[in-house]
Coordinates of C-alpha atoms in Angstrom, one line a residue:
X173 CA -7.2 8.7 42.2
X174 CA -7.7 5.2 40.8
X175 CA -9.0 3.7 37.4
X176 CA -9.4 0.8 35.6
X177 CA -8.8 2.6 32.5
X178 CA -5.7 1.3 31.8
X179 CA -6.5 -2.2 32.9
X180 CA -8.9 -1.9 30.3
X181 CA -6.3 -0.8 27.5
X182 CA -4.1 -3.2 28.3
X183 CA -6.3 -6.5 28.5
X184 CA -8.9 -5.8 25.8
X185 CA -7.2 -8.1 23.2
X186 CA -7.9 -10.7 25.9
X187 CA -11.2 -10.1 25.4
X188 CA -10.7 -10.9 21.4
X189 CA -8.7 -13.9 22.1
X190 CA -11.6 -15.5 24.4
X191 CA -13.6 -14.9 21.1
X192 CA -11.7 -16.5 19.2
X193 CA -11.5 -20.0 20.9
X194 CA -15.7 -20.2 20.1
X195 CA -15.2 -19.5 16.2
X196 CA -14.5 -22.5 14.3
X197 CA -10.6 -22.5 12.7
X198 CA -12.5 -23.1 9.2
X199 CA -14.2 -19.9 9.3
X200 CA -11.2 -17.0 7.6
X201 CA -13.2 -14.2 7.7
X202 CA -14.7 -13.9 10.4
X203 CA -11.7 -14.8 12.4
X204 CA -9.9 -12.0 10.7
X205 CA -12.7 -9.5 11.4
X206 CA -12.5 -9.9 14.7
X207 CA -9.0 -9.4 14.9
X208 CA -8.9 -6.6 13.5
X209 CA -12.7 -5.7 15.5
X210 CA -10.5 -6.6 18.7
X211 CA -7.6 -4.6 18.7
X212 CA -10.2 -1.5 18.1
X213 CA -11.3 -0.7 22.4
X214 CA -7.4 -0.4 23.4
X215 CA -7.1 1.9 20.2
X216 CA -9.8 4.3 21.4
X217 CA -8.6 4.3 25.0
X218 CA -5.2 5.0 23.9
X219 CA -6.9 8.0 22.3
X220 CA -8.7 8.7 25.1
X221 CA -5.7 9.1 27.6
X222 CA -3.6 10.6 24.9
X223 CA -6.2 13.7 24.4
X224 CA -6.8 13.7 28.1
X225 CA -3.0 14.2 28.3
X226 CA -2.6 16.9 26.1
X227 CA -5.7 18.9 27.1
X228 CA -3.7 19.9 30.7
X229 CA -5.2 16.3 32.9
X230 CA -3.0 15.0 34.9
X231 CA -2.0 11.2 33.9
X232 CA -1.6 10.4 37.5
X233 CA -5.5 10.1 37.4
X234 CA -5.3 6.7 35.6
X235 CA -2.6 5.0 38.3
X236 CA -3.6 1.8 39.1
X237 CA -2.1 0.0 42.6
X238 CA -3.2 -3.3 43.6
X239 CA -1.6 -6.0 46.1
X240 CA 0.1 -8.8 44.1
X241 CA 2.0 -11.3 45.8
X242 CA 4.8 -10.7 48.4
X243 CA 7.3 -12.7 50.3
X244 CA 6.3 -11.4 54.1
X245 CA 3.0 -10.7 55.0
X246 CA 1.1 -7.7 53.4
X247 CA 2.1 -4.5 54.3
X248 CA 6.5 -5.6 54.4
X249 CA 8.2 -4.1 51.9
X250 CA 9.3 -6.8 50.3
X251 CA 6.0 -7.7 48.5
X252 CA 5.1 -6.5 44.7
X253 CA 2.0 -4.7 43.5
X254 CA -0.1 -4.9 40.9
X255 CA 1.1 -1.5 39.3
X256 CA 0.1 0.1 36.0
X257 CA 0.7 3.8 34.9
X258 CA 1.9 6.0 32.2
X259 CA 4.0 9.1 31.8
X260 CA 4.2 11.6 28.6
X261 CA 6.2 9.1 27.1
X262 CA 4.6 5.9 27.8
X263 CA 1.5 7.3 26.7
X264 CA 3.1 8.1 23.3
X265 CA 4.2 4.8 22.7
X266 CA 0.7 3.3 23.8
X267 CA -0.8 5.4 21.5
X268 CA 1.9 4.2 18.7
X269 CA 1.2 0.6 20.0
X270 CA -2.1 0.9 19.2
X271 CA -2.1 2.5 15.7
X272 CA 0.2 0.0 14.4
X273 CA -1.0 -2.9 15.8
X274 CA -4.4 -2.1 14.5
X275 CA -2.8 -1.3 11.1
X276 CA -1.1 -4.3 11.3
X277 CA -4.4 -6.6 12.0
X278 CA -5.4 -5.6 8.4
X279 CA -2.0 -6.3 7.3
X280 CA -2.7 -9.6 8.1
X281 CA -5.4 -10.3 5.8
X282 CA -3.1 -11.4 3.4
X283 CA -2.0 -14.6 6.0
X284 CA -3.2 -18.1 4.3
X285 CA -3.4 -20.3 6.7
X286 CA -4.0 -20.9 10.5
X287 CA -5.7 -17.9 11.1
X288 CA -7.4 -18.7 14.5
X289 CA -4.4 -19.3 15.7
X290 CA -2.2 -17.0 14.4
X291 CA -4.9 -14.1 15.6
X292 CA -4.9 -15.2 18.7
X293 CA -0.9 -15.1 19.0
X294 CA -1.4 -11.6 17.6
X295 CA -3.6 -10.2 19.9
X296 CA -1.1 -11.6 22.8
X297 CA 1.5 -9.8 21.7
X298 CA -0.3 -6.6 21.7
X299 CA -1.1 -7.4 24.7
X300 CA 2.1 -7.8 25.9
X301 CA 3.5 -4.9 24.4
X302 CA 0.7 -2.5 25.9
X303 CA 1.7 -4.0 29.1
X304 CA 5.3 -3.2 28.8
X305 CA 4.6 0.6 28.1
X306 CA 1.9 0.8 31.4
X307 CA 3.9 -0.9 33.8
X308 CA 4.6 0.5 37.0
X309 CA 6.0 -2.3 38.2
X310 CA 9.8 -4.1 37.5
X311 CA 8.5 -7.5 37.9
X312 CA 5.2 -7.0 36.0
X313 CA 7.0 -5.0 33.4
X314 CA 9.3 -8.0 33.0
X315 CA 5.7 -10.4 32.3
X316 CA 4.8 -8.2 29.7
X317 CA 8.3 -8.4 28.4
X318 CA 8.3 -12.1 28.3
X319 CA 4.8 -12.4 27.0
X320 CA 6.1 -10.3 23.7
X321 CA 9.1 -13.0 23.5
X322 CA 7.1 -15.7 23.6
X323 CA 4.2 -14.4 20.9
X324 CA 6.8 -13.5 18.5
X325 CA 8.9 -16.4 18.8
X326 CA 5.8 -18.6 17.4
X327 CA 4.6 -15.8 14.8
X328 CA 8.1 -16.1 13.0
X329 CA 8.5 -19.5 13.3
X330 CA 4.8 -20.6 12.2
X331 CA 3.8 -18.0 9.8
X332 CA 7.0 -16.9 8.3
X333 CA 8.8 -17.4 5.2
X334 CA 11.8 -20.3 3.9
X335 CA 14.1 -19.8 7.1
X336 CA 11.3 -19.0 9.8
X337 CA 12.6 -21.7 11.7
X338 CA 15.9 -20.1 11.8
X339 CA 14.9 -16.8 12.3
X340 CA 12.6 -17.4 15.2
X341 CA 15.3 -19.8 17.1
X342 CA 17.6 -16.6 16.4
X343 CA 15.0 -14.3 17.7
X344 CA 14.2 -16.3 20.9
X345 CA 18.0 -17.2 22.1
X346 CA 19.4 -13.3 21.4
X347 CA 16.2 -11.4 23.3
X348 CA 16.3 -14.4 25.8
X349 CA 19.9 -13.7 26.8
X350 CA 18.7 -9.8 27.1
X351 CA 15.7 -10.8 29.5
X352 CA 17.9 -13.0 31.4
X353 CA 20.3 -10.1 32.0
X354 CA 17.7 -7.7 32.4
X355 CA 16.0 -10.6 35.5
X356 CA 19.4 -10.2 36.9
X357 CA 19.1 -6.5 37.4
X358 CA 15.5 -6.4 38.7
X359 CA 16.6 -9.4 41.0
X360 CA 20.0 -7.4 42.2
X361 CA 17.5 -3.9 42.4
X362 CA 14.9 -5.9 44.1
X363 CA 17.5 -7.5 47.0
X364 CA 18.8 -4.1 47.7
X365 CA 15.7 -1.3 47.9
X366 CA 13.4 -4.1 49.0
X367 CA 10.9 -2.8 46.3
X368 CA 10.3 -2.9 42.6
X369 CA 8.1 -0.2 42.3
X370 CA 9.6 2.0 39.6
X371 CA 9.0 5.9 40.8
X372 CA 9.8 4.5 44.2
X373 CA 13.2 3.5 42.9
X374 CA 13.7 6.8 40.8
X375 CA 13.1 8.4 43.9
X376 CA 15.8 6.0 45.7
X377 CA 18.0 6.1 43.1
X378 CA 18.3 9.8 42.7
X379 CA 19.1 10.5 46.9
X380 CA 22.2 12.3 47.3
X381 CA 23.8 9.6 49.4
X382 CA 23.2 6.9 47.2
X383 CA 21.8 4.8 50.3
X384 CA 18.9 3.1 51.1
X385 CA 16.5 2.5 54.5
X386 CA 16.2 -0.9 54.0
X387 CA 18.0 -3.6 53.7
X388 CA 21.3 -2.6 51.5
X389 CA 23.0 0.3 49.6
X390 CA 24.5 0.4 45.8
X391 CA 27.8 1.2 45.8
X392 CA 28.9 3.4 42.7
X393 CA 30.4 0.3 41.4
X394 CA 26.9 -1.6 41.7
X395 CA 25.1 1.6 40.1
X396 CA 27.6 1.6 37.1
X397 CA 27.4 -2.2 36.2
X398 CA 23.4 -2.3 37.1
X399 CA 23.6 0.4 33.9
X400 CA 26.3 -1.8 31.8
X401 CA 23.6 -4.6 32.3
X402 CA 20.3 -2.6 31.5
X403 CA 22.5 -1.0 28.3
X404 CA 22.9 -5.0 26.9
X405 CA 19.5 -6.1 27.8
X406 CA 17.5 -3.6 26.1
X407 CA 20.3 -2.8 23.5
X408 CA 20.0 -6.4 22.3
X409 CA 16.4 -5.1 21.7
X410 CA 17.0 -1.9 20.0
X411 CA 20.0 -3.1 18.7
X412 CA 23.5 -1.9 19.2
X413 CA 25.8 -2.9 17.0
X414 CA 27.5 -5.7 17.1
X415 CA 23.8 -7.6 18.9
X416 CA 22.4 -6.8 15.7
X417 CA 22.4 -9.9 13.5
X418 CA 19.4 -11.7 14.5
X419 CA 17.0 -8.4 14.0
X420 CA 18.1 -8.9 10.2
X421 CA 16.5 -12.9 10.0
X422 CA 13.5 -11.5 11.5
X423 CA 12.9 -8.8 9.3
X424 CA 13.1 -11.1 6.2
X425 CA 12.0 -14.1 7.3
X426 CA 8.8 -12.9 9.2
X427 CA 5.6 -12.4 7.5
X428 CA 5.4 -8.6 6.4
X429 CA 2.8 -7.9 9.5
X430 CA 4.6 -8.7 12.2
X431 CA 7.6 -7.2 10.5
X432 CA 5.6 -3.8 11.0
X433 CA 4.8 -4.2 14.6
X434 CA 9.0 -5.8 15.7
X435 CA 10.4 -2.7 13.5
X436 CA 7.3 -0.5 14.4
X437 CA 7.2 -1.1 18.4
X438 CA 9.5 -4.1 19.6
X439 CA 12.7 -2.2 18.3
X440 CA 11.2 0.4 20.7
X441 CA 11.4 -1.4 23.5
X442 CA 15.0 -1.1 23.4
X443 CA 14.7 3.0 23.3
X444 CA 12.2 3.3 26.1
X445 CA 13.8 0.5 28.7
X446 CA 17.3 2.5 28.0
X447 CA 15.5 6.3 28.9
X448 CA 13.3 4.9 31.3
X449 CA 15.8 2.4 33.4
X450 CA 19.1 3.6 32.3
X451 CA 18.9 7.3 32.2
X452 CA 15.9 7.0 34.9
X453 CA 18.0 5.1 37.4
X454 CA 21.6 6.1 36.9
X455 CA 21.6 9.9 35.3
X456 CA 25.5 10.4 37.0
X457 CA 26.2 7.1 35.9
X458 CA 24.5 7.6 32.0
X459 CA 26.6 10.6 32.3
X460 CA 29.9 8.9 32.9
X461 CA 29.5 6.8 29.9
X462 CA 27.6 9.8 27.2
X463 CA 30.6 9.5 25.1
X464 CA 30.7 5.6 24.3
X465 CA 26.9 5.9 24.1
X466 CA 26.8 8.7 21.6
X467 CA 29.8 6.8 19.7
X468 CA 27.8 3.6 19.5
X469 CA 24.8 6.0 17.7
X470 CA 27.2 6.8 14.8
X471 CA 28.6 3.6 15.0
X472 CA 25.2 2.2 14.1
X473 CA 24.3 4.6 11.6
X474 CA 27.3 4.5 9.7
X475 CA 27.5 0.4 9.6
X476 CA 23.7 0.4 9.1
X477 CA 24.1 2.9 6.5
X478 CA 26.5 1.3 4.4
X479 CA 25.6 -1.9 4.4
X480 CA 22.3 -0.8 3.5
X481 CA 23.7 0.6 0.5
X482 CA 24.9 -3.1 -0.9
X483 CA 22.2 -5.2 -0.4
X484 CA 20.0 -6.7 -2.9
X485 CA 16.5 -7.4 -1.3
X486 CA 14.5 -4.5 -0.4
X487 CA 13.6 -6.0 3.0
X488 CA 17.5 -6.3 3.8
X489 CA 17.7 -2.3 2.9
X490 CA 15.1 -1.5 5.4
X491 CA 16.7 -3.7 7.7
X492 CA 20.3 -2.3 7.9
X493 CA 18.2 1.3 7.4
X494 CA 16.3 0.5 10.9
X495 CA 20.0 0.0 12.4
X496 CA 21.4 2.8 10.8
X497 CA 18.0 5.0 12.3
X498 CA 18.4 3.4 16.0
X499 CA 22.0 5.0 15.8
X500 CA 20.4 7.9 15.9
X501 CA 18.2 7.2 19.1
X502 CA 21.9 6.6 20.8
X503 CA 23.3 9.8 19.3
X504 CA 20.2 12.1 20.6
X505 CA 20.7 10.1 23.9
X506 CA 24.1 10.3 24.8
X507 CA 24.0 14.2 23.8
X508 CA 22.8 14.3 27.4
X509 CA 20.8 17.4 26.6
X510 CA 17.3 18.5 26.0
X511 CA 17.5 19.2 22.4
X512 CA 19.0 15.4 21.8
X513 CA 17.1 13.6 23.8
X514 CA 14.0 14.9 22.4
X515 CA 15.4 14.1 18.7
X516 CA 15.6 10.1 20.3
X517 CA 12.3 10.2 21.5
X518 CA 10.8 12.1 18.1
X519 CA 12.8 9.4 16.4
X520 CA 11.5 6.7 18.1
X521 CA 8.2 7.6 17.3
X522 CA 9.3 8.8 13.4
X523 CA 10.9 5.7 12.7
X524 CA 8.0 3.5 13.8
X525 CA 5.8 4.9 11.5
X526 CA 7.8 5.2 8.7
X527 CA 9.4 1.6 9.1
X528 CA 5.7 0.2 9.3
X529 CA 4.7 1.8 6.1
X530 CA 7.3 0.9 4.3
X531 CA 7.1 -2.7 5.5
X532 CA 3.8 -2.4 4.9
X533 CA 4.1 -1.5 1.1
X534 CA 6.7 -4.3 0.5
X535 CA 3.8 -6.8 1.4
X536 CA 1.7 -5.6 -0.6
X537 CA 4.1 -6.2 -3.4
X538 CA 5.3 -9.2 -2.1
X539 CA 1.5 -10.5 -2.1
X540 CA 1.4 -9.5 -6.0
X541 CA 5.1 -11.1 -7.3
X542 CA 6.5 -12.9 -4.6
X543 CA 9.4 -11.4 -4.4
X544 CA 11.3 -8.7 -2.4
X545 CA 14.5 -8.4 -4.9
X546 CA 15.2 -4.6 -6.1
X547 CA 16.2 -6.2 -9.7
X548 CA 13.1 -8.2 -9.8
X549 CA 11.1 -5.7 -8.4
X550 CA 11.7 -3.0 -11.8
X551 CA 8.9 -1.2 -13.6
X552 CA 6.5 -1.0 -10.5
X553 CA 5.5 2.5 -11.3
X554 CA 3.8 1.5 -15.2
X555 CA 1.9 -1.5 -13.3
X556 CA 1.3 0.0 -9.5
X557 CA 1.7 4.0 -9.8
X558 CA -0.1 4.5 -6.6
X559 CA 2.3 2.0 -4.8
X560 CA 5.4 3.1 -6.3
X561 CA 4.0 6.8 -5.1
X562 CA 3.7 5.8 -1.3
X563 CA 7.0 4.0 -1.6
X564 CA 8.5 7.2 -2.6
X565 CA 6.7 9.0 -0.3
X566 CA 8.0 6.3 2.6
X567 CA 11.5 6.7 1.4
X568 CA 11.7 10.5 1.3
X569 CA 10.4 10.4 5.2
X570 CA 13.0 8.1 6.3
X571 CA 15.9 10.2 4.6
X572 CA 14.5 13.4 6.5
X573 CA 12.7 15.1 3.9
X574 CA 11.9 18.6 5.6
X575 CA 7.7 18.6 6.6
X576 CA 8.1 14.9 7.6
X577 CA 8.7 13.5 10.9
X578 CA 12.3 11.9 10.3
X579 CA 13.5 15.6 9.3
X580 CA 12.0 16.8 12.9
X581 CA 13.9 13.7 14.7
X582 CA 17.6 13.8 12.8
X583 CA 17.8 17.6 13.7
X584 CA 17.3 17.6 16.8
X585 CA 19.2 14.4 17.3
X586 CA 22.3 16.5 15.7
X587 CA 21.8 19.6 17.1
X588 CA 22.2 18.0 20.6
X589 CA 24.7 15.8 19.5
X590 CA 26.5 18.9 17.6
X591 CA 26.4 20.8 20.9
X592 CA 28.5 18.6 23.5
X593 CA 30.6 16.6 20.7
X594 CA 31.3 18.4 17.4
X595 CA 33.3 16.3 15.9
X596 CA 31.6 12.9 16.6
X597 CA 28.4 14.3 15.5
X598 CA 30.2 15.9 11.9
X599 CA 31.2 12.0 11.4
X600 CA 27.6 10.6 11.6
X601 CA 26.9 13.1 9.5
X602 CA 28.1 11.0 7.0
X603 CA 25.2 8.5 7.6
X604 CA 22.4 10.8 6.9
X605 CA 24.3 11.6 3.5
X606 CA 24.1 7.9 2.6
X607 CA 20.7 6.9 3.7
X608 CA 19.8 9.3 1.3
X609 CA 22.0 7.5 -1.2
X610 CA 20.8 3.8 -0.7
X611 CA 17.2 4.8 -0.1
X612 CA 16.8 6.7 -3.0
X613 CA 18.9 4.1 -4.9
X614 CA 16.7 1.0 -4.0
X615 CA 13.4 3.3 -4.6
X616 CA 14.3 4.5 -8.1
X617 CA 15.7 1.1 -8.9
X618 CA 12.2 -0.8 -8.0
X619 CA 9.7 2.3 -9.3
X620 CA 11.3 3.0 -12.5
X621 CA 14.1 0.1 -13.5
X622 CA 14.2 -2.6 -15.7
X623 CA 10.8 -4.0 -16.4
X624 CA 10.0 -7.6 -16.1
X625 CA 7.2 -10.2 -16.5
X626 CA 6.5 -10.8 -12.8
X627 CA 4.0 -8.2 -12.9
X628 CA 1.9 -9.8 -15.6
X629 CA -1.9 -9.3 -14.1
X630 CA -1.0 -7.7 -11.0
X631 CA -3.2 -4.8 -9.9
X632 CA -2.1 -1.6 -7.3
X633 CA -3.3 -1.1 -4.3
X634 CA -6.6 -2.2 -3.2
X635 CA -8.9 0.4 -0.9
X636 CA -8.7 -2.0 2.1
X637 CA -5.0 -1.7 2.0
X638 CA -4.6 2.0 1.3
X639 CA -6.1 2.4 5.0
X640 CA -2.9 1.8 6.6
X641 CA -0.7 3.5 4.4
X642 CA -2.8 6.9 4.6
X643 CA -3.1 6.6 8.7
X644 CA 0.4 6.3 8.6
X645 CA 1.0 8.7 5.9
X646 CA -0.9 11.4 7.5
X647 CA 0.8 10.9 11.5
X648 CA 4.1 10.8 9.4
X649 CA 3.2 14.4 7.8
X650 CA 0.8 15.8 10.9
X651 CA 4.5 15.3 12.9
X652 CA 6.7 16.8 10.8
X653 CA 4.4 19.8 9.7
X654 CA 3.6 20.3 13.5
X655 CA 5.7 19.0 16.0
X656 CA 4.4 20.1 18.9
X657 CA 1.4 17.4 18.9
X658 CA 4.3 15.6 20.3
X659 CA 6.6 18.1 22.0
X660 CA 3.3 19.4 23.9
X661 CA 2.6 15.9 26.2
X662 CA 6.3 14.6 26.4
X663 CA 7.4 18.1 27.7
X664 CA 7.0 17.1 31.8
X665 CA 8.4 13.7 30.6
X666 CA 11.5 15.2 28.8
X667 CA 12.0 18.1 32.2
X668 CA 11.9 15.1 34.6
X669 CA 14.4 13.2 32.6
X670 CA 16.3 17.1 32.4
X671 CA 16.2 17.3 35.9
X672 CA 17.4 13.6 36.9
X673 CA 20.7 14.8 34.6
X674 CA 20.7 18.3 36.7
X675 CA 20.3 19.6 33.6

């Protein structure tokens, strides 16, 4: 059965952008009402699908197949389709996509200049990154993809702070080197099944020979580097250690908004194009290399984690802390088991809210002092109670504080990991000791440390801006009280990935 339901998700902020070219640049508010008003339809249609999903419907019902382009005439194989879709776990990053981005609209109230066009970027960017979820489709996937490059690459380096320009440039040439790898594979995948139609290629992919009708065959050689290539494309994206460096000038240079939606969602990219290509495509292959995987997790955990520990801007601690976190997505991954790979996913979705609110909170103290350093930042509790609370709050999340999501996520992570490789998962251990340690370090140091003068007629958090931090709040507690709102509609999701390992 076909839809336009996802269609519909997927190019609503179009419809907001279009608005936007008739207001006149002068006019602020409205222009930030209806950015935040546009970012609203995809929102409830994520909804919509997400509650359709976990009442029992079948997501098949929203497919969407319609002729494209092709290089023979219609009806060859070698022409691509207009192809959108969603699994359990696409639809659980949609839905994430949409909370955050519509968070992150009111976020950017705070921006001062340029609105018009810095809304209309915005709204791209969802777009792009809805598309990227729904795709069904290698080459339209890889649009979407592009289309998030592009957005974000003039977001930093317009409406960031000192080294925006920097940032940005580093930005576009590190994810541009990962898209041109990842055109590479589609082009190689395209060449030899003839199609770029994802399930099609699952389906290819998983044959016992390994060989295809038309025109070609992958050799186990071909299979194993197609993976080497998808595991640098998207782990530039996620990142793996060492591709991590440019992630950190984004995080401080970008305005606190767009921080929420690259550490919120674009980081996630990275997770779902690794589950969904690598482990999708190549389970023997994923196999083979489990170990180097799984050691790259606690790589990034531990270097993430200690460097975390030394910085002295508060942005810079949350930006080695998402590092350290992804290491955990790599540890629950290469655990090659049910129990780990559901910790990655959970973690994927834990670490995008938490990271959000806690990027979040550090603009709304950065709007009040102008600063993000931990020494500067002292005394916020006597001035901003209710801000230093959430912080708290944020912080004892991401250290996996039990009845919040990131406790749900690290355990299961280990316990997967734990069970195939004892002694590597004993050693990352380590890294869930000292996130504890540096969170809890920077938190206490900027809620109750040295006073200063900065905060000289500041006032706490305003009601317009406790919105986001109570959504998130309450997803971040709702997950780790009950997990099964999200074990419940990524369970097919998670038994189809199972069942690709043989597992």
């Amino acid at each position: 059965m076909s839809s336009f339901i996802l269609s519909l998700l997927v190019f609503f902020p179009l419809l907001g952008i279009l608005v936007l070219t008739f207001i006149p640049k002068i006019e602020e508010k409205v222009i930030k009402v209806v950015g935040f008003l546009a970012t609203l339809p995809s929102l409830v249609l994520s909804l919509y699908v997400f509650g359709f999903h976990t009442g029992g419907g079948d997501l098949t019902k929203f497919n969407e197949s319609l002729y494209w382009f092709g290089f023979l005439p219609k009806g060859n194989p070698w022409e691509v389709n207009y192809e959108l879709g969603v699994n359990g776990l696409s639809i659980v990053l949609v839905l994430l996509t949409t909370v955050i981005a519509t968070l992150a609209s009111i976020a950017s109230f705070h921006i001062k200049k340029e609105w018009k066009g810095y809304f209309m970027l915005f709204l791209l960017l969802e777009l792009g990154m809805l598309g990227v979820f729904t795709a069904s489709n290698l080459i339209l996937f890889f649009v979407f993809f592009e289309m998030t490059l592009i957005s974000m690459f003039f977001l930093i380096g317009k409406w960031g702070y000192f080294e925006k320009e920097k940032a940005a440039f580093s930005f576009l040439i590190y994810n541009g080197i990962g898209s041109a790898i990842l055109l590479i594979v589609i082009m190689v995948i395209f060449a030899n099944a003839g199609t770029t139609n994802i399930a099609a290629l699952t389906a290819i992919f998983a044959s016992p020979e390994g060989t295809l009708p038309i025109p070609g065959q992958f050799s186990e050689e071909l299979r194993l580097g197609l993976l080497l290539a998808i595991l640098i494309a998207f782990g530039i994206k996620l990142p793996i250690f060492p591709l991590h460096t440019w992630m950190l000038r984004v995080h401080v240079q970008a305005p606190p908004a767009i921080v929420m939606i690259h550490s919120g969602i674009l980081l996630k990219i990275g997770a779902f194009g690794i589950i969904r290509f690598g482990m999708g495509f190549f389970p023997d292959e994923f196999k083979t290399l489990a170990p180097i995987i799984a050691g790259l997790g606690v790589i990034n955990l531990l270097y993430g984690a200690f460097l975390a520990f030394v910085q002295k801007d508060l942005k810079m601690v949350l930006a080695y802390s998402s590092i350290s976190h992804m290491g955990i997505v790599l540890i629950g991954l290469g655990s090659m088991n049910e129990a780990g790979i559901q910790g990655a996913v959970f973690q994927v979705v834990s670490h995008g809210l938490i990271s959000a609110l806690l990027f979040f909170l550090i603009g709304v103290m950065y709007e009040r002092v102008g600063t993000s350093y931990i020494d500067k930042l002292g005394g916020l509790a006597k001035v901003m109670p209710l801000t230093a609370g959430f912080l708290l709050a944020g912080a004892m999340a991401s250290l996996g504080l039990p009845g919040m999501s990131g406790f749900v996520s690290e355990f299961m992570a280990f316990l997967g990991l734990f069970k195939e490789m004892p002694v590597l998962a004993a050693i990352g251990a380590i890294g869930i000791i000292m996130t504890a340690v540096y969170l809890l370090r920077a938190v206490l140091n900027v809620t109750y440390g040295k006073a200063n003068n900065l905060y000289e007629g500041t006032f706490d958090i305003r009601p317009i801006e406790m919105v986001p931090v109570l959504v998130l709040l309450g997803f971040i507690v709702v997950i780790g009280v009950y997990p099964n709102v999200l074990t419940q509609p990524l369970q097919i999701a998670l038994e189809t990935i199972m069942l690709g390992l043989g597992g």
